[in-house]
Amino acid sequence: MTDLRIAKNALLDGLLTSPPSKPLLKRRCLSDGCRMDEQRCPLPPPLKTEEDYIPYPSVHEVLGRTSPFPLILLPQFGGYWIEGTNHELKDPAEAEQPPCAASHVKLETNSTAKIYRKQFMGKEHFNYYTMDAALGHLVFSMKYDVIGDQEHLRLMLRTKLKTYHDVIPISCLTEFPNVVQMAKLVCEEVNVDRFYPVLYPKASQLIITFDEHVISNNFKFGVIYQKFGQTSEEELFGNMEESPSFVEFLELLGHRIELHDFRGFRGGLDVTHGQTGTESIYTSFHSKEIMFHVSTKLPYTEGDSQQLQRKRHIGNDIVAIMFQEENTPFVPDMIQSNFLHAYVVVQVENACTDNVTYKVSVTARDDVPFFGPALPDPAIFKKGPEFREFLFTKLINAEYACCKAEKFAKLEERTRSALLETLYEEVHINSQSMMGLGGDEDKLENGAAGGGGGFFESFKSLLVPGKSPSKYGRRGSAIGIGTIEESLIIPGKSPTRKKSGPFSSRRSSAIGIENIQEVQERSREVSPSTMRTLEGTHFSQENKSDNSSNQSSPEFPAARNSLAMCCRAPSIPEAQDLSRSSSNASSFASVVEEHEAEEEYDTGLVGGDVRRDATQ
């Protein structure tokens, strides 16, 4: 038995370790081959480390060579791009030619941000809003336009990522689309059932504020002074003196201003206590204010090798100018900053002469797109207004381009999403308020009241002492409530509605007269207790006779009629029993009287006459 078991185990070991026969392999390939091929994918390449890159030469290696040196050196492991590497004049006649035509110098702007102001504001158009499950809050604008002899639809859709704009000829459409179809014409990803109309009169101002939040007319740029042989951040921020060539360049940039009590754009500098120095360089360019953070004008701190007082301003800029007095390369990673994304390097030649020229190179991080105007070849400029125009345009366009980098794009996306949500809530709340609708609590309360509505509840909250107005009470005053309150408290003023109200004053007064007289006549027939209640509220028979005999006095009947209208307006549509109607009228009238007594409002003739009649 032992020998048999050993032979069996040996046979099993041989079957497991021996390779399968060819027919078995063939059958397995036929059954599983296609499935395995579908699941097979190439392995990703191994991640590169710093040892895998061929490093660029360091600045010290370059300085060990013979000059001339380039204005900019890439960091050893990359991460930046360079524009303007040629600074050799091939022909002396090239120096007399302007470096670039004025038509090529153009400021980049966000054209979509101003479309609503130019094409929609002040013209007949419609705004809508809704919520998309994937796109989030949506605000849509539509305008019928006639361009030439052709009819068009101008559409704008605002999402948390971008604003879509398009002009679509109506002749290209088979039928006139609804709002949802219009939105899908500019963005196919829209997936909603309906849009809600914006009914707020000031919605256009809110939309303009959102659209133009990306437009800025204020800019701040850093200016760093680099002497010959300076290759570290500590050396760059440690310069205290300004050479004549640097002073000449600063005069080209702008005006030297005193920071104390400076009224223009200060760019984060202290203009009260002088904690950021006493002076700086400021200018205006095409209606834009520019403040320069000059390294040599910011406070210098003894014993601080990093010079944090200087770096905290320049290091928080997005674009900076690197001024080189002599031929020393600049490496972008010399300055450690999370915000600086682009540098414009300027190197002077023939300083303080009549033939001053500037060599220019530009470098930016890899995720910053290219920005114009393009540097000429060779990138050499003569000192003058053309160079100043080109330099400022390049700086402003550089900041716009840096905002498209990954880090700033995420910040802008969060900001835009929050602002769009605020816009959505504003137009929704105010549109609901214009229709007399409030929050969920107001809707339940008004629905249970069965006749007051948002108008009545808002008006009652204004009159009842100790009760604060509802969330939309103040907005409700814009549709006529405020005029009633003013007429009640201003002496000598007839308490009637203005013509701008939703109802005419004559109709309101007539409704009040008819119903209060009807209630009084019916109440006299029911019970003496109800009669006593009405007498307690100062509507006596004696007052009624005075009212009917003195119709020439406008103040007394107008005030009484408005007050009666206020008391009975909620119960007009309710044809209920007399006791409930009379009690409602008397209780609410007493509330109004108590409020008038507590606030000591005097409406002229009404208060005195009614009180005298009651005492008599």
XYZ file of N, CA and C in Angstrom, residues 244-362:
357
model
N 21.239 104.460 -11.356
C 20.611 105.429 -12.281
C 19.822 104.757 -13.395
N 20.311 103.622 -13.890
C 19.572 102.936 -14.949
C 18.240 102.393 -14.428
N 18.202 101.928 -13.179
C 16.957 101.436 -12.602
C 15.989 102.583 -12.345
N 16.504 103.716 -11.873
C 15.649 104.882 -11.662
C 15.052 105.355 -12.982
N 15.857 105.322 -14.049
C 15.368 105.712 -15.366
C 14.251 104.778 -15.838
N 14.396 103.493 -15.560
C 13.370 102.537 -15.954
C 12.087 102.739 -15.147
N 12.206 103.047 -13.852
C 11.023 103.299 -13.034
C 10.270 104.536 -13.505
N 10.995 105.554 -13.975
C 10.337 106.745 -14.514
C 9.567 106.419 -15.787
N 10.045 105.437 -16.532
C 9.321 104.996 -17.713
C 8.029 104.282 -17.326
N 8.052 103.556 -16.210
C 6.870 102.797 -15.795
C 5.753 103.693 -15.304
N 6.060 104.697 -14.501
C 4.987 105.511 -13.945
C 5.518 106.648 -13.102
N 4.632 107.178 -12.272
C 4.949 108.328 -11.433
C 5.319 107.860 -10.028
N 6.245 108.561 -9.427
C 6.612 108.317 -8.039
C 5.592 109.032 -7.153
N 4.878 108.280 -6.342
C 3.811 108.865 -5.516
C 4.104 108.598 -4.044
N 3.610 109.487 -3.192
C 3.673 109.306 -1.747
C 2.501 108.429 -1.313
N 2.801 107.393 -0.559
C 1.760 106.453 -0.165
C 0.821 107.021 0.888
N 1.289 107.957 1.704
C 0.448 108.484 2.784
C -0.747 109.236 2.193
N -1.958 108.804 2.571
C -3.216 109.399 2.112
C -3.383 109.328 0.599
N -2.795 108.326 -0.025
C -2.965 108.158 -1.471
C -4.385 107.685 -1.749
N -5.068 108.272 -2.727
C -6.482 108.025 -2.981
C -6.725 107.054 -4.128
N -5.728 106.716 -4.901
C -5.932 105.804 -6.015
C -5.842 104.344 -5.576
N -5.717 103.459 -6.562
C -5.583 102.033 -6.270
C -4.237 101.801 -5.585
N -4.269 101.237 -4.398
C -3.054 101.103 -3.606
C -2.415 99.735 -3.716
N -3.076 98.754 -4.299
C -2.480 97.447 -4.523
C -2.029 96.736 -3.258
N -2.761 96.914 -2.167
C -2.422 96.255 -0.910
C -1.392 96.973 -0.076
N -0.907 98.116 -0.514
C 0.089 98.874 0.255
C -0.601 99.726 1.309
N 0.102 99.977 2.400
C -0.443 100.741 3.517
C -0.330 102.230 3.204
N -1.463 102.926 3.197
C -1.477 104.356 2.901
C -1.815 105.172 4.147
N -1.814 104.535 5.313
C -2.170 105.237 6.552
C -1.007 105.301 7.532
N -0.424 104.152 7.815
C 0.602 104.085 8.859
C 2.016 103.933 8.300
N 2.173 103.825 7.000
C 3.499 103.746 6.406
C 4.238 102.456 6.668
N 3.517 101.346 6.877
C 4.179 100.077 7.170
C 4.728 99.391 5.921
N 4.404 99.902 4.735
C 4.918 99.306 3.491
C 5.783 100.292 2.720
N 6.403 101.206 3.440
C 7.253 102.184 2.791
C 6.560 103.529 2.662
N 7.285 104.478 2.137
C 6.771 105.847 2.030
C 6.364 106.219 0.617
N 6.894 105.539 -0.400
C 6.578 105.888 -1.769
C 6.540 104.638 -2.640
N 5.961 104.786 -3.820
C 5.870 103.686 -4.761
C 5.701 104.253 -6.166
N 5.537 103.366 -7.149
C 5.354 103.751 -8.542
C 3.929 103.397 -8.946
N 3.220 104.401 -9.500
C 1.812 104.236 -9.865
C 1.582 104.874 -11.229
N 0.658 104.291 -12.000
C 0.303 104.868 -13.296
C -1.079 104.399 -13.688
N -1.613 105.019 -14.733
C -2.873 104.593 -15.341
C -2.614 104.301 -16.810
N -3.312 103.270 -17.302
C -3.078 102.812 -18.668
C -4.407 102.354 -19.243
N -4.917 103.104 -20.217
C -6.198 102.782 -20.859
C -7.300 102.576 -19.820
N -7.458 103.571 -18.939
C -8.488 103.575 -17.891
C -8.280 102.466 -16.869
N -7.087 101.926 -16.790
C -6.766 100.903 -15.791
C -5.688 101.454 -14.857
N -5.869 101.220 -13.566
C -4.910 101.673 -12.569
C -3.895 100.570 -12.285
N -2.624 100.942 -12.241
C -1.554 99.968 -12.027
C -0.669 100.468 -10.891
N -0.485 99.614 -9.897
C 0.450 99.889 -8.796
C 1.582 98.874 -8.867
N 2.808 99.362 -8.789
C 3.990 98.502 -8.854
C 4.552 98.305 -7.452
N 4.844 97.043 -7.130
C 5.530 96.699 -5.890
C 7.024 96.629 -6.184
N 7.724 97.720 -5.955
C 9.148 97.813 -6.270
C 9.937 97.273 -5.085
N 10.821 96.333 -5.352
C 11.542 95.661 -4.261
C 12.380 96.636 -3.448
N 12.981 97.612 -4.086
C 13.860 98.536 -3.364
C 13.091 99.594 -2.581
N 11.792 99.740 -2.820
C 11.002 100.743 -2.115
C 10.181 100.136 -0.979
N 10.103 98.833 -0.930
C 9.441 98.180 0.187
C 10.378 98.141 1.395
N 9.843 98.015 2.612
C 10.696 98.100 3.811
C 11.770 97.012 3.833
N 12.970 97.412 4.235
C 14.100 96.490 4.412
C 14.263 96.205 5.898
N 14.369 94.933 6.247
C 14.475 94.517 7.636
C 15.882 93.985 7.886
N 16.606 94.612 8.821
C 17.951 94.159 9.173
C 17.886 92.793 9.850
N 18.776 91.914 9.444
C 18.862 90.591 10.029
C 17.907 89.569 9.440
N 17.039 89.987 8.529
C 16.102 89.057 7.885
C 16.641 88.745 6.494
N 17.206 87.570 6.331
C 17.806 87.220 5.041
C 16.749 87.031 3.958
N 15.556 86.592 4.333
C 14.492 86.386 3.343
C 13.744 87.660 2.998
N 13.871 88.707 3.831
C 13.173 89.965 3.603
C 11.674 89.733 3.354
N 11.022 89.188 4.369
C 9.615 88.820 4.238
C 8.716 90.026 4.020
N 9.097 91.201 4.509
C 8.299 92.390 4.285
C 8.212 92.738 2.799
N 9.237 92.390 2.060
C 9.226 92.622 0.613
C 8.603 91.448 -0.133
N 8.927 90.251 0.297
C 8.454 89.083 -0.427
C 6.952 88.877 -0.260
N 6.382 89.300 0.839
C 4.963 89.048 1.054
C 4.094 89.852 0.100
N 4.635 90.909 -0.487
C 3.902 91.660 -1.506
C 4.242 91.156 -2.901
N 5.520 91.083 -3.230
C 5.910 90.647 -4.570
C 5.588 89.165 -4.755
N 5.767 88.357 -3.718
C 5.481 86.935 -3.822
C 4.012 86.630 -3.988
N 3.130 87.571 -3.664
C 1.701 87.385 -3.854
C 1.188 88.003 -5.145
N 2.077 88.588 -5.944
C 1.695 89.041 -7.275
C 1.669 87.855 -8.227
N 1.011 88.026 -9.363
C 0.928 86.967 -10.366
C 1.980 87.151 -11.440
N 2.282 88.405 -11.780
C 3.269 88.728 -12.815
C 4.252 89.719 -12.221
N 5.522 89.588 -12.580
C 6.565 90.488 -12.073
C 7.539 90.833 -13.196
N 8.136 92.003 -13.064
C 9.192 92.452 -13.974
C 10.533 92.212 -13.299
N 11.457 91.608 -14.024
C 12.819 91.416 -13.533
C 13.733 92.357 -14.318
N 14.229 93.395 -13.649
C 15.103 94.362 -14.306
C 16.555 93.968 -14.078
N 17.270 93.767 -15.183
C 18.678 93.382 -15.118
C 19.538 94.563 -15.553
N 20.434 94.936 -14.650
C 21.331 96.044 -14.983
C 22.467 95.574 -15.878
N 22.933 94.343 -15.671
C 23.992 93.765 -16.496
C 23.596 92.351 -16.891
N 24.472 91.737 -17.688
C 24.158 90.451 -18.290
C 24.346 89.318 -17.275
N 23.241 89.033 -16.531
C 23.200 87.907 -15.601
C 21.895 87.153 -15.809
N 21.951 85.868 -16.103
C 20.701 85.139 -16.381
C 19.807 85.074 -15.146
N 18.490 85.040 -15.419
C 17.486 84.861 -14.384
C 16.852 83.490 -14.559
N 16.708 82.755 -13.457
C 16.066 81.443 -13.453
C 14.753 81.585 -12.691
N 13.624 81.169 -13.284
C 12.325 81.392 -12.621
C 12.208 80.791 -11.232
N 12.898 79.681 -10.975
C 12.766 79.080 -9.650
C 13.693 79.707 -8.620
N 14.328 80.829 -8.966
C 15.088 81.568 -7.953
C 14.171 82.062 -6.840
N 12.932 82.431 -7.190
C 11.972 82.977 -6.233
C 10.928 81.913 -5.959
N 10.794 81.518 -4.709
C 9.818 80.504 -4.309
C 8.490 81.204 -4.029
N 7.504 80.940 -4.876
C 6.195 81.568 -4.719
C 5.135 80.671 -5.342
N 3.987 80.612 -4.677
C 2.857 79.855 -5.216
C 2.013 80.673 -6.175
N 2.234 81.993 -6.223
C 1.395 82.857 -7.038
C 2.111 83.371 -8.289
N 3.372 83.663 -8.207
C 4.086 84.174 -9.371
C 4.119 83.120 -10.467
N 3.497 83.430 -11.592
C 3.409 82.479 -12.702
C 4.096 82.980 -13.968
N 4.403 84.261 -14.069
C 5.008 84.795 -15.284
C 5.974 85.916 -14.921
N 7.053 86.017 -15.703
C 8.065 87.063 -15.520
C 8.350 87.703 -16.871
N 8.474 89.016 -16.856
C 8.942 89.765 -18.019
C 10.314 90.316 -17.650
N 11.361 89.798 -18.305
C 12.735 90.158 -17.978
C 13.173 91.252 -18.938
N 13.656 92.347 -18.367
C 14.094 93.510 -19.151
C 15.547 93.783 -18.797
N 16.396 93.831 -19.823
C 17.821 94.123 -19.631
C 18.172 95.388 -20.411
N 18.797 96.350 -19.719
C 19.075 97.657 -20.302
C 20.435 97.654 -20.980
N 20.544 98.427 -22.035
C 21.816 98.685 -22.710
C 21.900 100.173 -23.020
N 23.113 100.714 -22.917
C 23.349 102.149 -23.150
C 22.476 102.996 -22.229
N 22.485 102.659 -20.955
C 21.628 103.354 -20.004
C 22.023 104.809 -19.882
N 21.024 105.645 -19.606
C 21.198 107.076 -19.358
C 21.867 107.775 -20.541
N 21.530 107.349 -21.731
C 22.020 108.005 -22.945
C 20.824 108.275 -23.855
N 21.128 108.848 -25.014
C 20.063 109.094 -25.981
C 19.740 107.864 -26.812
N 20.486 106.798 -26.622
C 20.284 105.577 -27.404
C 20.028 104.379 -26.478
N 19.129 104.584 -25.519
C 18.822 103.531 -24.570
C 17.969 102.471 -25.261
N 18.361 101.227 -25.100
C 17.585 100.102 -25.635
C 17.346 99.083 -24.526
N 16.300 98.293 -24.726
C 15.936 97.277 -23.747
C 15.738 95.945 -24.461
N 16.423 94.915 -23.956
C 16.187 93.549 -24.412
C 15.092 92.935 -23.533
N 14.206 92.199 -24.144
C 13.052 91.658 -23.421
C 12.929 90.170 -23.698
N 12.697 89.401 -22.633
C 12.333 87.984 -22.724
C 11.200 87.730 -21.746
N 10.400 86.727 -22.050
C 9.242 86.395 -21.227
C 9.292 84.912 -20.900
